Coordinates of C-alpha atoms in Angstrom, one line a residue:
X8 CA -45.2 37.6 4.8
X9 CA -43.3 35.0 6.6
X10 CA -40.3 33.6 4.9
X11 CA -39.4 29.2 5.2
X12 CA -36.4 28.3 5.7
X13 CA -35.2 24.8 5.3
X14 CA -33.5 22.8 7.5
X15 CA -29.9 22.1 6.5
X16 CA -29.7 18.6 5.0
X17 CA -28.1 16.0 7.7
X18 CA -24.3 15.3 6.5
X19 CA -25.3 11.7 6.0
X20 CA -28.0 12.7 3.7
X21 CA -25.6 15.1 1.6
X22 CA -23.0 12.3 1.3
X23 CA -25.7 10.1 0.2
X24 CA -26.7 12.6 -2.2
X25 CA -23.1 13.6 -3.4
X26 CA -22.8 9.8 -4.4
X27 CA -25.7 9.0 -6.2
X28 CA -24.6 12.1 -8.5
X29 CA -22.2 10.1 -9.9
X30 CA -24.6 7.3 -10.5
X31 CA -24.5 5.0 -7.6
X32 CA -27.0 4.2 -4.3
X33 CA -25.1 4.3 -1.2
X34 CA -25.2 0.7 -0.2
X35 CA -22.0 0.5 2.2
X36 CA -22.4 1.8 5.4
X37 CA -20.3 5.1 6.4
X38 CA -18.9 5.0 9.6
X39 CA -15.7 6.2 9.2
X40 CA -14.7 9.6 11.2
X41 CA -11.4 11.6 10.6
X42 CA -9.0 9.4 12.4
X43 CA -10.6 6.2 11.2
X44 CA -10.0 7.4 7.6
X45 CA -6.5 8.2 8.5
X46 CA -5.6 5.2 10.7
X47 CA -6.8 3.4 7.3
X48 CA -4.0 5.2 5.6
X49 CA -1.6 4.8 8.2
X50 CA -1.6 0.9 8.4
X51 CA -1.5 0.4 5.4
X52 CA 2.3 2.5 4.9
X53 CA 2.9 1.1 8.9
X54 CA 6.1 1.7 9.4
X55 CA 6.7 -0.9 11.8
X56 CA 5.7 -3.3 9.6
X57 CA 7.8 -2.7 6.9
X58 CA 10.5 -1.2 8.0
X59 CA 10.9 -4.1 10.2
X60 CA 11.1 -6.4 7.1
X61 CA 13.3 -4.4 4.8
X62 CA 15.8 -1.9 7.1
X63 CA 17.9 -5.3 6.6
X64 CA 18.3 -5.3 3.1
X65 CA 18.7 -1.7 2.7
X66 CA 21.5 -2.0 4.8
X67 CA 23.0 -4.9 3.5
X68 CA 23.4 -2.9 0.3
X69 CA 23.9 0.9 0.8
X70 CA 25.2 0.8 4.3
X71 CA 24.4 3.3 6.7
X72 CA 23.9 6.5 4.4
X73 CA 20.8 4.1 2.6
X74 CA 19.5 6.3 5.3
X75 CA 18.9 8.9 2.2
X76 CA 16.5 6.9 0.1
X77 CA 14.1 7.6 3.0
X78 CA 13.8 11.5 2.5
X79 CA 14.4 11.0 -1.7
X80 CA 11.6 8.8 -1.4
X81 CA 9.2 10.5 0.2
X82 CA 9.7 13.6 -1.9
X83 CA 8.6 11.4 -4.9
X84 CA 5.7 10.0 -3.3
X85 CA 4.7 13.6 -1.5
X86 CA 4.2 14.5 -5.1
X87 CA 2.1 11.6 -6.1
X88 CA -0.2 12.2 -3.2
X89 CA -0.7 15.3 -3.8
X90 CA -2.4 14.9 -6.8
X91 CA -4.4 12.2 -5.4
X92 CA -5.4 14.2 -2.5
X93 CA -7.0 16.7 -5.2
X94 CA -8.5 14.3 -6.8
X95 CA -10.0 12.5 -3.5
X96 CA -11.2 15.9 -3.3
X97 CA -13.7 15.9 -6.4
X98 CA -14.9 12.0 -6.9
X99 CA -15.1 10.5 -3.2
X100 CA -15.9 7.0 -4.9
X101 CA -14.6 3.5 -3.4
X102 CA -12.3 1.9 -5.8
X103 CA -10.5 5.4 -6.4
X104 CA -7.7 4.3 -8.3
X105 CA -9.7 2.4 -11.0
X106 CA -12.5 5.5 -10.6
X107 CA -9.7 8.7 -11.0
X108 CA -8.1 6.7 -13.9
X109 CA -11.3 5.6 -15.7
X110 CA -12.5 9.6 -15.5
X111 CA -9.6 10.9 -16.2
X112 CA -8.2 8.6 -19.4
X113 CA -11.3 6.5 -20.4
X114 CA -12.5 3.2 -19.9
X115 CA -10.1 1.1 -21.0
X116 CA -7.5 2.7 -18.9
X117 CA -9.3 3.0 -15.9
X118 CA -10.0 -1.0 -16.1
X119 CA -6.4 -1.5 -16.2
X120 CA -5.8 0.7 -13.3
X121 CA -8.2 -0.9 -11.4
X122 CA -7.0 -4.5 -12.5
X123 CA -3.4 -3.6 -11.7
X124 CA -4.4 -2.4 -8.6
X125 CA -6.0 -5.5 -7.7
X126 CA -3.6 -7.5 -8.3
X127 CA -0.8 -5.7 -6.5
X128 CA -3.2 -5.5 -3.3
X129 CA -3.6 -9.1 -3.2
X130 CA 0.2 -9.6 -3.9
X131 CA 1.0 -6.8 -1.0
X132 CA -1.7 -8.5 1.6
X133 CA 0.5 -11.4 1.3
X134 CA 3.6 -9.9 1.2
X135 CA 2.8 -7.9 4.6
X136 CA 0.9 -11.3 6.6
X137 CA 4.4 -12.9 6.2
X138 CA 6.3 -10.3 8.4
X139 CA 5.0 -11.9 11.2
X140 CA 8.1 -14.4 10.4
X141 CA 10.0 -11.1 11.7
X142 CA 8.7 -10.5 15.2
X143 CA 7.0 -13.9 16.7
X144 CA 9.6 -16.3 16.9
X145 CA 11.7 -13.0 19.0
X146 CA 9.0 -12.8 21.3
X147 CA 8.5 -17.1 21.8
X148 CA 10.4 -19.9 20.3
X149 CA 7.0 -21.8 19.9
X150 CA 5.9 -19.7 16.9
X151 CA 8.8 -20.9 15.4
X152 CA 6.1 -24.3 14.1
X153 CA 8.8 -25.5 11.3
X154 CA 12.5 -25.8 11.2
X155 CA 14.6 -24.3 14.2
X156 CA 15.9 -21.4 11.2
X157 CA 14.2 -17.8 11.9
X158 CA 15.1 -16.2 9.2
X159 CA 13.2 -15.5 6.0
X160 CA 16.1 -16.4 3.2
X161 CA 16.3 -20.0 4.8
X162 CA 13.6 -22.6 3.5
X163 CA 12.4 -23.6 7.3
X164 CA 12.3 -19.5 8.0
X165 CA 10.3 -19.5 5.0
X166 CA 8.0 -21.8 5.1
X167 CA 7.4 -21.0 8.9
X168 CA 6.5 -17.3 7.4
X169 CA 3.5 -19.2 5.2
X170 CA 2.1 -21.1 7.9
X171 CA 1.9 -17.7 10.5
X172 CA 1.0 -15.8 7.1
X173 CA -2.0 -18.1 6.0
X174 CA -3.3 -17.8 9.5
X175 CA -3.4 -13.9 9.4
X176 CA -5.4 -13.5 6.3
X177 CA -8.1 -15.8 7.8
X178 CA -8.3 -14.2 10.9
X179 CA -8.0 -11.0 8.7
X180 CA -10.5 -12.3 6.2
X181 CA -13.5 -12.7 9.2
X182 CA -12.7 -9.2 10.3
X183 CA -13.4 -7.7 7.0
X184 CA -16.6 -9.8 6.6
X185 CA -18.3 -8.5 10.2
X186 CA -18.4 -5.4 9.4
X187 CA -16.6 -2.1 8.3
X188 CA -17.6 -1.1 12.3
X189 CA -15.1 -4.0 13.7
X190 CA -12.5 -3.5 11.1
X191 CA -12.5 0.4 11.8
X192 CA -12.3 -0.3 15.8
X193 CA -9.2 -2.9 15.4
X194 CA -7.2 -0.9 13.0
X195 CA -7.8 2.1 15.4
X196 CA -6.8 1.2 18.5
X197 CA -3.5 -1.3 16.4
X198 CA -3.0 2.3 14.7
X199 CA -2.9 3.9 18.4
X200 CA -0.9 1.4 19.9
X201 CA 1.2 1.2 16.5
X202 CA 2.3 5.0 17.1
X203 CA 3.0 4.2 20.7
X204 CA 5.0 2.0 20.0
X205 CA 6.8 4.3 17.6
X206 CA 7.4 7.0 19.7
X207 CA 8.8 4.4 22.5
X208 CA 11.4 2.8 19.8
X209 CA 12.6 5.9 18.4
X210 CA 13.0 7.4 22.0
X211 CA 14.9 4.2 23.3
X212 CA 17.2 4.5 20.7
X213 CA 18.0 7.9 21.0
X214 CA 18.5 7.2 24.6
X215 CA 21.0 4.8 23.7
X216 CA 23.0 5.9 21.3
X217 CA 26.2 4.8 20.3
X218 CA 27.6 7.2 17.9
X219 CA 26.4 10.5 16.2
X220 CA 23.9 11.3 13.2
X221 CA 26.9 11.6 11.2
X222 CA 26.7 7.7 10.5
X223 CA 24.2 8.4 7.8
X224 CA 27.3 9.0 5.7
X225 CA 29.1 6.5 6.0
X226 CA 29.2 4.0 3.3
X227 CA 31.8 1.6 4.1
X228 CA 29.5 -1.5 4.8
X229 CA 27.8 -0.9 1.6
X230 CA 27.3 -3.9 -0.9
X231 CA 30.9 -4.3 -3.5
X232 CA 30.7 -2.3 -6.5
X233 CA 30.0 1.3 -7.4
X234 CA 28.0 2.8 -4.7
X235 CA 25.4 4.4 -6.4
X236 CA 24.3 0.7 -8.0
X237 CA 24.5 -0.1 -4.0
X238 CA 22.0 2.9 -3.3
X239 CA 19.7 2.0 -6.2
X240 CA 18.9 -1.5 -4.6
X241 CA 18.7 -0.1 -0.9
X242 CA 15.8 2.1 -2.0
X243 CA 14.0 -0.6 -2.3
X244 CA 12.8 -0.4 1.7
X245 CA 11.8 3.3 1.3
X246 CA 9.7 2.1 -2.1
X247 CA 8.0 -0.5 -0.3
X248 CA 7.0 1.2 2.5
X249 CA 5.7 4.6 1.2
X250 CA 2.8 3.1 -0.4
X251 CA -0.9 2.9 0.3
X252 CA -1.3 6.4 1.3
X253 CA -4.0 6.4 -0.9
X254 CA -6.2 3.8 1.2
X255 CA -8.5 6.8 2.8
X256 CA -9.7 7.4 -0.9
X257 CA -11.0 3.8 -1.6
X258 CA -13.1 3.8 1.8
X259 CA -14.5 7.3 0.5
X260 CA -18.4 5.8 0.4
X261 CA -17.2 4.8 4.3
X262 CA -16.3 8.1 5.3
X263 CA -18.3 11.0 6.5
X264 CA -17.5 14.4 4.5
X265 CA -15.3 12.1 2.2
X266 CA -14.4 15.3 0.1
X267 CA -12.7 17.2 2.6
X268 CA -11.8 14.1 4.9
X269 CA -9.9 11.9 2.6
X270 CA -7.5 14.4 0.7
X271 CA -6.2 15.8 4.4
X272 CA -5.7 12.2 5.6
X273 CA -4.2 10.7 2.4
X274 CA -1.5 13.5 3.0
X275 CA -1.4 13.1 7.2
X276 CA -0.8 9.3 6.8
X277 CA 2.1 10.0 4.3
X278 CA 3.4 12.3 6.0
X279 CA 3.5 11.2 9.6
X280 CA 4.8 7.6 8.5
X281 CA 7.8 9.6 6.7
X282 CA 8.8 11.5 9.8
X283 CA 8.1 8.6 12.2
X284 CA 10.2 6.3 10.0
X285 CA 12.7 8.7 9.3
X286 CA 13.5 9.1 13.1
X287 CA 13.3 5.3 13.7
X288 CA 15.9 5.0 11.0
X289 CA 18.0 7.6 12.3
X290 CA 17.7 6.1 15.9
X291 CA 18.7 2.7 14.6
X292 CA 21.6 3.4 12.7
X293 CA 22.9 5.7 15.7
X294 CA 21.8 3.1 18.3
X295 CA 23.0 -0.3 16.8
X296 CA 25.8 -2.0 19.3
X297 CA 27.9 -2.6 15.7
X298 CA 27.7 -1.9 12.3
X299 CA 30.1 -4.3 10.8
X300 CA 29.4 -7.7 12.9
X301 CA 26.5 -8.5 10.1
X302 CA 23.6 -8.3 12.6
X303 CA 22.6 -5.3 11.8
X304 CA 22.0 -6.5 8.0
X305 CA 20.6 -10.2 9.1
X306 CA 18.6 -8.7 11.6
X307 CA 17.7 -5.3 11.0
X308 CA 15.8 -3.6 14.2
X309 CA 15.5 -6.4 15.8
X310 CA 18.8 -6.9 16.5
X311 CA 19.3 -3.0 17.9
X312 CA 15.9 -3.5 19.7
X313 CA 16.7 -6.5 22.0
X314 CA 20.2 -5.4 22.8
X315 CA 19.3 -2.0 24.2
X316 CA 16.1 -3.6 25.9
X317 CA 16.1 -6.7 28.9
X318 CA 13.6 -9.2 27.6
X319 CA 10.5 -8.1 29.1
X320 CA 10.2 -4.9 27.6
X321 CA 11.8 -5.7 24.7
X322 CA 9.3 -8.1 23.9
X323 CA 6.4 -5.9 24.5
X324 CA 7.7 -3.7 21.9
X325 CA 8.0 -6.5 19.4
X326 CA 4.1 -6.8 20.1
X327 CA 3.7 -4.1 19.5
X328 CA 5.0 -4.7 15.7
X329 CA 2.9 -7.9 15.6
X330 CA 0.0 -5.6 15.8
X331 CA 1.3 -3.3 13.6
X332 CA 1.4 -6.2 11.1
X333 CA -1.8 -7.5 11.5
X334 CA -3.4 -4.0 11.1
X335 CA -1.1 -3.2 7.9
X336 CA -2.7 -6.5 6.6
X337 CA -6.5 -6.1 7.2
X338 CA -6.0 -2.3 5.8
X339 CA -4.7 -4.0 2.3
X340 CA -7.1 -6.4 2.4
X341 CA -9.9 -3.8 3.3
X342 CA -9.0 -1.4 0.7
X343 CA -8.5 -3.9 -2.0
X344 CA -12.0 -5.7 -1.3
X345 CA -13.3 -2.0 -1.9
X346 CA -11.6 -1.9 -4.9
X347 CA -13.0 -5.2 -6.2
X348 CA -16.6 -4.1 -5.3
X349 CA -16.1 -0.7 -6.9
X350 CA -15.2 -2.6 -10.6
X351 CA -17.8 -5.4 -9.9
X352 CA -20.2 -3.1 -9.7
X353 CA -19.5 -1.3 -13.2
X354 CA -20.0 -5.2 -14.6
X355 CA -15.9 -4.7 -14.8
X356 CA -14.7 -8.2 -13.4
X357 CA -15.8 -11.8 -13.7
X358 CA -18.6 -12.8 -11.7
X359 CA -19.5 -9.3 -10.9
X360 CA -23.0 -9.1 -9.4
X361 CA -21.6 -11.8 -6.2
X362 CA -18.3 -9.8 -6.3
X363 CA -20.6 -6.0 -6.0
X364 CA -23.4 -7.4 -3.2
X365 CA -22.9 -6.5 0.0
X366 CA -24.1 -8.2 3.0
X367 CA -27.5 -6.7 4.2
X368 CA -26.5 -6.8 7.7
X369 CA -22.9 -5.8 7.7
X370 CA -22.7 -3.7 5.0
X371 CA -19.8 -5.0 3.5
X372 CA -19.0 -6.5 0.3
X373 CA -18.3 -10.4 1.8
X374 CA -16.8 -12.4 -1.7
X375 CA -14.1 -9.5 -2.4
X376 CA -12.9 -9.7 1.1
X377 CA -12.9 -13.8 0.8
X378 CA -11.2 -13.9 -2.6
X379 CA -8.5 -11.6 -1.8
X380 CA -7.8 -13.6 1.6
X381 CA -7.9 -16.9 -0.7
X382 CA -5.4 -15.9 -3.1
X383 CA -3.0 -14.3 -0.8
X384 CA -2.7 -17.4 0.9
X385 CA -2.7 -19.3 -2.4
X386 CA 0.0 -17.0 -3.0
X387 CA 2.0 -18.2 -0.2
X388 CA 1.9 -21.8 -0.6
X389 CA 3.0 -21.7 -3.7
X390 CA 6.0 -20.2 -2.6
X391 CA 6.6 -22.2 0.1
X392 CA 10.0 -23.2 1.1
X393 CA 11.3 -20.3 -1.1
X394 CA 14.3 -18.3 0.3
X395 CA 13.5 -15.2 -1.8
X396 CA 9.9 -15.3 -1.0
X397 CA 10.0 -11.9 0.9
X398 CA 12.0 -9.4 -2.1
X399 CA 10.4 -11.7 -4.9
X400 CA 7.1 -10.5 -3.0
X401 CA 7.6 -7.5 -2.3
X402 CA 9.2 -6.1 -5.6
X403 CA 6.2 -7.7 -7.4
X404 CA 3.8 -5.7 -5.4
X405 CA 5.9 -2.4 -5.8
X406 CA 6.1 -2.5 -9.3
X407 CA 2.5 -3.2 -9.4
X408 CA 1.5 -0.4 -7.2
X409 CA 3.7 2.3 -9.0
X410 CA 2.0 1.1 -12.7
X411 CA -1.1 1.6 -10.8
X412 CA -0.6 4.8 -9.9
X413 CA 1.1 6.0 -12.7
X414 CA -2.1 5.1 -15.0
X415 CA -3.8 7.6 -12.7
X416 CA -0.9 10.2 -12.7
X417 CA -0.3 10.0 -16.7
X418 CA -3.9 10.3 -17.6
X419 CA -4.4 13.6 -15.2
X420 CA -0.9 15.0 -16.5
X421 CA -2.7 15.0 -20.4
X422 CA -5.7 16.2 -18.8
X423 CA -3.8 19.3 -17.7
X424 CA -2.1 20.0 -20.5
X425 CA -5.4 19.9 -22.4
X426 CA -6.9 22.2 -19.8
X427 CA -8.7 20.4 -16.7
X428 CA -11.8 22.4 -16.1
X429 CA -13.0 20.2 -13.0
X430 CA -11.5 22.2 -10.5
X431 CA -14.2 21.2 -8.3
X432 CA -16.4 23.1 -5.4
X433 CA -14.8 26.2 -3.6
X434 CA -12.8 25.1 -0.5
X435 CA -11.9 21.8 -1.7
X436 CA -8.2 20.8 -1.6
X437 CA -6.5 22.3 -5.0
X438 CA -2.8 22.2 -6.0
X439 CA -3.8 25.7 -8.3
X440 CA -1.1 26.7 -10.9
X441 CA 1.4 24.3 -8.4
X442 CA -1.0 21.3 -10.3
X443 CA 0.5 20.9 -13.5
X444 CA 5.0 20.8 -12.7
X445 CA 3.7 18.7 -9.2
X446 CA 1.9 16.5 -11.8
X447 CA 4.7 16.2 -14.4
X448 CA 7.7 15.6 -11.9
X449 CA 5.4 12.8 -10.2
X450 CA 4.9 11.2 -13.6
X451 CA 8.6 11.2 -14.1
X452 CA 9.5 9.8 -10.6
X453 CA 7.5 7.2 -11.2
X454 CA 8.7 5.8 -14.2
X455 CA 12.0 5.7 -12.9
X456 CA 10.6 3.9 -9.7
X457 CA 9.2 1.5 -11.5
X458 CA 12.3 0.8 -14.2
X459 CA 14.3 0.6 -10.9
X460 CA 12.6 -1.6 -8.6
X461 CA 11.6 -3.8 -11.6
X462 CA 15.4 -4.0 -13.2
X463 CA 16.7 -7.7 -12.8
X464 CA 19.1 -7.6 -10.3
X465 CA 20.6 -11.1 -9.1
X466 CA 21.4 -9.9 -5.9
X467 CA 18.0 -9.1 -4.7
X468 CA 15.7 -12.2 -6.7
X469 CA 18.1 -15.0 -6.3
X470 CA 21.0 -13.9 -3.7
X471 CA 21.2 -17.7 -3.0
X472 CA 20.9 -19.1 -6.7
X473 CA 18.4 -19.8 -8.2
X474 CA 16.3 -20.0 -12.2
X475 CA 16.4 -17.1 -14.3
X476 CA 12.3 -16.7 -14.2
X477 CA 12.8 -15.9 -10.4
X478 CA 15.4 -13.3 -11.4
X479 CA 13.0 -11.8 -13.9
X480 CA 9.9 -12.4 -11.6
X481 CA 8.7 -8.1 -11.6
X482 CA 8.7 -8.1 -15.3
X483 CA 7.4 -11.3 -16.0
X484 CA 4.7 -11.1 -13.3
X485 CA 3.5 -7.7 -14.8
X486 CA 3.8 -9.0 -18.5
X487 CA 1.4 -11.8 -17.0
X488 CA -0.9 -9.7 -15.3
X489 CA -1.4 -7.4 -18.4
X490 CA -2.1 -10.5 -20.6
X491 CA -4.5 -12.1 -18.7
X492 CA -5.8 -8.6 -18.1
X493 CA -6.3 -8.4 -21.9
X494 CA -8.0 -11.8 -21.7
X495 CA -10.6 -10.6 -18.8
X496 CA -11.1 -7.7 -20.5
X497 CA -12.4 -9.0 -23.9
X498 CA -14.0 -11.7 -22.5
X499 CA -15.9 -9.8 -19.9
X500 CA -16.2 -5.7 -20.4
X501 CA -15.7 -5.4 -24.2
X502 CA -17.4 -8.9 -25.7
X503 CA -20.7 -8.2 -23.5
X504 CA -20.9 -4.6 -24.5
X505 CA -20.5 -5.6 -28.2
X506 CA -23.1 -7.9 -27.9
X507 CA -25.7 -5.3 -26.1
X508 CA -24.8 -2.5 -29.2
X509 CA -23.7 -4.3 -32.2
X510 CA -24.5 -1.4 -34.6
X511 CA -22.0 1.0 -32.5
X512 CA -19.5 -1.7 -31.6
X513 CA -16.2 -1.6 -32.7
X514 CA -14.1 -4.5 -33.7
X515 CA -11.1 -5.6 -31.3
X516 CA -8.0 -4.5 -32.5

């Protein structure tokens, strides 16, 4: 008697299939191949981008040896991707921060994850469009629109940063509504030409070096006071740029074989940026014509890459930044429109059913990417003028991401310690024994990230003067974000559910 064998199930059918397990219909459209899903990873750490903005003020405060923050740093974060590569592993959802936290620590906490989250992403999409401040008036004077002052601490540098900024997110904005195909092409080939231009930088420094890799300890330029105050503060570069590794797990429903994809390119983007920034660091500080003239700290790269380059080529490489830039900034903003969808859909946010539909043609979820555009450039104007736009930015969005995280990290720590049993299908990335001290350190490092890059320190929020709410402006911002949180919450998750189960509901504390 003849025996049937059935075909093996296409590998768009069995992703399909994987996700309607955990209760939802595969509505985006997955597109995304290994170096798509890594390239999504990889822009949104870009290393040009923000290493560019911030090699500057690490300097200005920890001198050349800030040069250690870089590897301290990435140890941290190594550990916090780690566990979320094992967990990319296991629920390949979009929205993965708010959808590890909520499965791993319950409803409540998983909103606030997600909302956090949100939040930061918007706050880091704006944060990242204004970089282009950095690198377009170098290449022509005519970006320079207001003022005649480049830099960012003055107001015309400033408010020049706004205008360039405002026009990315639209641009970025129309990208993200075409089509997941479009935005994947662009970042790939800006991801591409990002790590040429990588590799050309660090081998033009090293090329033209001007003193040995032993200026990585030397601390003589660093900011007055005890040094290890002074190398606190400079960390703050390596903190801002080591983030958003974790971008290849919210485009999960956009990515073929999403369980074994995403946790290998969560780690590869992490880990590439950190060796490619390290050497670009290393080149720098070796490369730079001085180290005590002040250019170096006003300029950062910049300065070392025009005077080892003639104008031409010099330039070129600055475009090649520029790209890096915008791609950094459509990743954020592609990755948090996911996240938006992925809580619209569970009913989680205001307006919900406009934020969770997706265009029937481009199979992307249109009002997330529009809000998030919106309020990042709502974010800018209302900072225009503002000298301290760029740290009061960027540590906002740091301290936001690290909470994020660390409502993902916490939750799996108790998890562990209670026993995880979900150690998911043979073959899939596991940390093993190695899970639960990985997961405890990473907890650890990240509440001291986020007490550090939060602390009030006058010298990064208002170097130029300034009122004490900009000085306080991490804490106060997430003190904000959690109380309107609460508001949101009540109003739309906990009141409506109340209201469909009054005999189980349970009043608000």
């Amino acid at each position: 008697m003849a025996t049937t064998v059935s075909p093996p199930t296409p590998p768009d059918q069995r992703d399909s299939a994987d996700l309607e397990s955990f209760g939802y219909q595969p509505v985006l459209h997955r597109k995304l191949g290994r170096y798509a899903s890594f390239a999504a990873g990889f822009s949104f750490v870009s290393i040009l981008t923000t290493i560019f903005q911030f090699f500057g003020l690490g300097y200005s405060f920890g001198g050349a040896a800030f040069f250690w923050t870089w590897p301290i740093v990435f140890a941290g974060q190594l550990l916090v991707a780690l566990n979320f590569a094992e967990l990319a592993a296991r629920y390949p959802i979009s929205g993965c921060i708010y959808q590890w936290s909520r499965r791993l620590g319950g409803e409540i906490i998983g909103w606030f994850a997600g909302w956090m989250m949100v939040i930061a992403q918007i706050v880091t999409a704006a944060a990242a469009a204004i970089a282009l401040q950095v690198v377009l008036p170098s290449i022509w004077s005519g970006f320079q629109i207001i003022g005649e002052d480049t830099a960012l601490t003055s107001p015309s540098g400033a408010s020049n940063a706004v205008l360039l900024g405002s026009v990315l997110l639209v641009i970025t904005t129309a990208i993200n509504v075409i089509g997941i195909d479009l935005m994947a092409r662009i970042n790939s080939i800006g991801v591409t030409i990002e790590i040429v231009g990588v590799l050309a930088i660090i081998a033009l420094f090293f090329v033209n070096t001007e003193r040995g890799p032993g200026v990585v300890f030397q601390t003589e330029h660093a900011a007055p006071g005890p040094y290890w105050a002074a190398f606190l503060v400079s960390g703050l570069m390596a903190a801002y740029v080591m983030v958003g590794f974790d971008s290849a797990g919210e485009l999960s429903e956009e990515t073929k074989n999403p369980r074994t994809v995403a946790p290998r390119t969560i780690l590869t983007a992490l880990s590439v940026s950190a060796l490619g920034g390290g050497l670009m660091l290393l080149g720098a500080l070796m490369a730079a014509p001085s180290l005590d003239d002040g250019a170096l700290a006003a300029d950062g790269l910049a300065y070392v890459l025009t005077a080892k380059l003639d104008s031409a080529p010099g330039k070129v490489l600055l475009g090649c930044v520029a790209i890096a830039i915008m791609v950094c900034t459509l990743a954020i903003q592609t990755a948090g429109s996911r996240l938006m969808f992925s809580m619209a859909r569970d009913g989680k946010l205001p307006f919900a059913a406009k934020l969770a539909a997706v265009h029937p043609r481009y199979g992307t979820p249109v009002l997330p990417a529009i809000v998030i555009g919106v309020l990042g450039i709502g974010l800018l104007v209302l900072n225009l003028g503002n000298g301290a736009i760029f740290a009061t930015l960027a540590s906002v969005c740091i301290v936001s991401l690290y909470l994020a995280y660390l409502l993902v990290t916490v939750p799996l720590l108790l998890r562990r310690l209670r026993g995880w049993s979900e150690q998911g299908e043979p073959g899939l990335f596991s940390l093993g024994r190695w899970g639960l001290p990985i997961n405890a350190v990473a907890v650890v490092w990240g509440i001291a990230m986020v007490i550090n890059l939060a602390w009030p320190r006058a010298e990064v929020y208002t170097p130029d003067g300034g009122g004490w709410w900009m000085r306080w402006a991490a804490p106060l911002f997430v003190l904000a974000v959690i109380a309107v949180g609460l508001a949101v919450h009540r109003t739309v998750v906990a009141r409506p559910r109340a209201a469909q189960n009054p005999e189980t509901a349970v009043a608000p504390a």
